[in-house]
Short mmCIF file of C-alpha atoms in Angstrom, two decimals:
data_model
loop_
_atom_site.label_atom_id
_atom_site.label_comp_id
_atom_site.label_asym_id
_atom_site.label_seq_id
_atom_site.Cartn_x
_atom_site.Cartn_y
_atom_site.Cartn_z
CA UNK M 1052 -3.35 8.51 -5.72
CA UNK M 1053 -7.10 7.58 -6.03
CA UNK M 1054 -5.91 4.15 -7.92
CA UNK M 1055 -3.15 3.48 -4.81
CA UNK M 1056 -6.08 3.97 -2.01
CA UNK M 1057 -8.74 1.91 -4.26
CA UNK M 1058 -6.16 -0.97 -4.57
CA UNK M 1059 -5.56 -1.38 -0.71
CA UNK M 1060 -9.35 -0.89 0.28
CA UNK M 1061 -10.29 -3.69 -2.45
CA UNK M 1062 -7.22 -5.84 -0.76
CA UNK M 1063 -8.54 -4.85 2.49
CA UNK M 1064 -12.56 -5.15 1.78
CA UNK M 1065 -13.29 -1.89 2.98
CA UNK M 1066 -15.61 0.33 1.70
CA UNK M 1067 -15.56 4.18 1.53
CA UNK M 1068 -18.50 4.16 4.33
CA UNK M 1069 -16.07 2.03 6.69
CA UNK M 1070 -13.65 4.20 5.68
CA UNK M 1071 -15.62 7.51 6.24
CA UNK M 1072 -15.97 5.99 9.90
CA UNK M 1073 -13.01 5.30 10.37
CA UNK M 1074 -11.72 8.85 9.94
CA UNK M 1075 -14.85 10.62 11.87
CA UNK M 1076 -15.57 12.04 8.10
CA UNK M 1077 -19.09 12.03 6.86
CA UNK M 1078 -19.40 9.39 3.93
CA UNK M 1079 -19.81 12.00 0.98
CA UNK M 1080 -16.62 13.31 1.55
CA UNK M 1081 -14.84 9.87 1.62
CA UNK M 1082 -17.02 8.76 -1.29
CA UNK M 1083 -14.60 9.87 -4.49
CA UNK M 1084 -11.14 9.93 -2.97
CA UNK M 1085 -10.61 6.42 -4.71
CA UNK M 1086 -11.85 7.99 -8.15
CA UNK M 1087 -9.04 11.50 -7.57
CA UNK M 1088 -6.11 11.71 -9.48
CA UNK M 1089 -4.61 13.57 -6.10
CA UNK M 1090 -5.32 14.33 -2.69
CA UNK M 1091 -4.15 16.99 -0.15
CA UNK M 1092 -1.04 16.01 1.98
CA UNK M 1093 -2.86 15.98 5.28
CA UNK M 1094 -5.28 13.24 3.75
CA UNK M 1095 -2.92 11.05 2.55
CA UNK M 1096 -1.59 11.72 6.08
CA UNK M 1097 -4.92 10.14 7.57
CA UNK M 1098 -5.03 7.73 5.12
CA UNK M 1099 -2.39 5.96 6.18
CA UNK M 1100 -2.71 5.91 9.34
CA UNK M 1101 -6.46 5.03 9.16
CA UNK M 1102 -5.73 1.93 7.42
CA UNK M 1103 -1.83 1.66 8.13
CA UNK M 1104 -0.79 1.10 5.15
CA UNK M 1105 2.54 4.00 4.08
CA UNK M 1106 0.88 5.48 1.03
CA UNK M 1107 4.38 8.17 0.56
CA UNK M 1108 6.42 5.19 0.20
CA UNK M 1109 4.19 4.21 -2.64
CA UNK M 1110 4.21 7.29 -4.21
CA UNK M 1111 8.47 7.61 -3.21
CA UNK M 1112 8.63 3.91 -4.97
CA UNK M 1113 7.45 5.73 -8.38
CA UNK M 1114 10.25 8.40 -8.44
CA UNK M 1115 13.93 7.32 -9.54
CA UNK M 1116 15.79 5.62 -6.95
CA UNK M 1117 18.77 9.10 -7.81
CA UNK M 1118 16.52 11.40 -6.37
CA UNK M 1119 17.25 12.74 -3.03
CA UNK M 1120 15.97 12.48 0.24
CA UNK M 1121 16.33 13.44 3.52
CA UNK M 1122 16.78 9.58 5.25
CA UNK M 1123 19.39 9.00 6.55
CA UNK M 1124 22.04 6.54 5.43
CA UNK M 1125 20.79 3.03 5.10
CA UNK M 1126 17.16 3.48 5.41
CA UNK M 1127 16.79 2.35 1.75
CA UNK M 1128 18.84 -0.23 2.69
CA UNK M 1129 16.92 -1.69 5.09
CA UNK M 1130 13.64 -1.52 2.87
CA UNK M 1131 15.52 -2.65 -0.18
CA UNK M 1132 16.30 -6.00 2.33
CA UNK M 1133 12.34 -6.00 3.32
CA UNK M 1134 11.40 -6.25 -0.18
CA UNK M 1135 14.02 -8.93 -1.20
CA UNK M 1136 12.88 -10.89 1.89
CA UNK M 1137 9.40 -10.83 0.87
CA UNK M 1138 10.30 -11.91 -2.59
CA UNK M 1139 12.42 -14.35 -1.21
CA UNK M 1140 9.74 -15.76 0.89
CA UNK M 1141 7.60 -15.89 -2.27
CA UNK M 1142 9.90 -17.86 -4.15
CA UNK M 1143 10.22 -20.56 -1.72
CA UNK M 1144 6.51 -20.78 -1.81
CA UNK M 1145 6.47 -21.33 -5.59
CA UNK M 1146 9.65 -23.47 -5.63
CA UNK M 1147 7.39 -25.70 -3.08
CA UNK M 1148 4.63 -25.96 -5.45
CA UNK M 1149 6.52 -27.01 -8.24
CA UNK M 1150 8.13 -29.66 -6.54
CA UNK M 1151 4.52 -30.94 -5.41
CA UNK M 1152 3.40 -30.62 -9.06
CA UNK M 1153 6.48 -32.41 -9.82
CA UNK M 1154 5.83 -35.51 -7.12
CA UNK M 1155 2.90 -36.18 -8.52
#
């Protein structure tokens, strides 16, 4: 969990003091949740919507896809289409390079 919430505040440049603000927590307590192998429910909880970022679909992404849930139908769906579109959309970037490497 630590390594999940130190990758998005790098992304993000935010630092456990911003952080600590952020959730009305004093800055010793926010200090080593990057450096835990786990954190309580209800911080995760704040975590995410602190920095809005869905750090249980993260953690769901890790567990095989035959496990169950309680979604209902199609919700996987609709991130499983997300996710393509994203990749798709990162394709076309790359395809567009290469063809500029290729012009010239």
């Amino acid at each position: 969990m630590g390594q999940l919430l130190k990758q998005v505040m790098d992304k993000r440049r935010i630092s456990s003091a911003s952080l600590a603000r952020q959730m009305n927590k004093n800055r010793s307590g926010v200090y080593n949740y990057d450096k835990r192998a786990s954190l309580q429910v209800r911080i995760v909880w704040q975590l995410s919507r602190v920095l809005k970022h869905n750090f249980f679909a993260d953690l769901a992404a890790r567990l095989p896809a035959d496990y169950a849930t309680n979604l209902p139908a199609g919700a996987s769906a609709m991130d499983q289409i997300a996710q393509l579109q994203a990749e798709n959309r990162d394709l076309k970037l790359q395809l567009d390079l290469l063809k500029d490497l290729l012009r010239k």
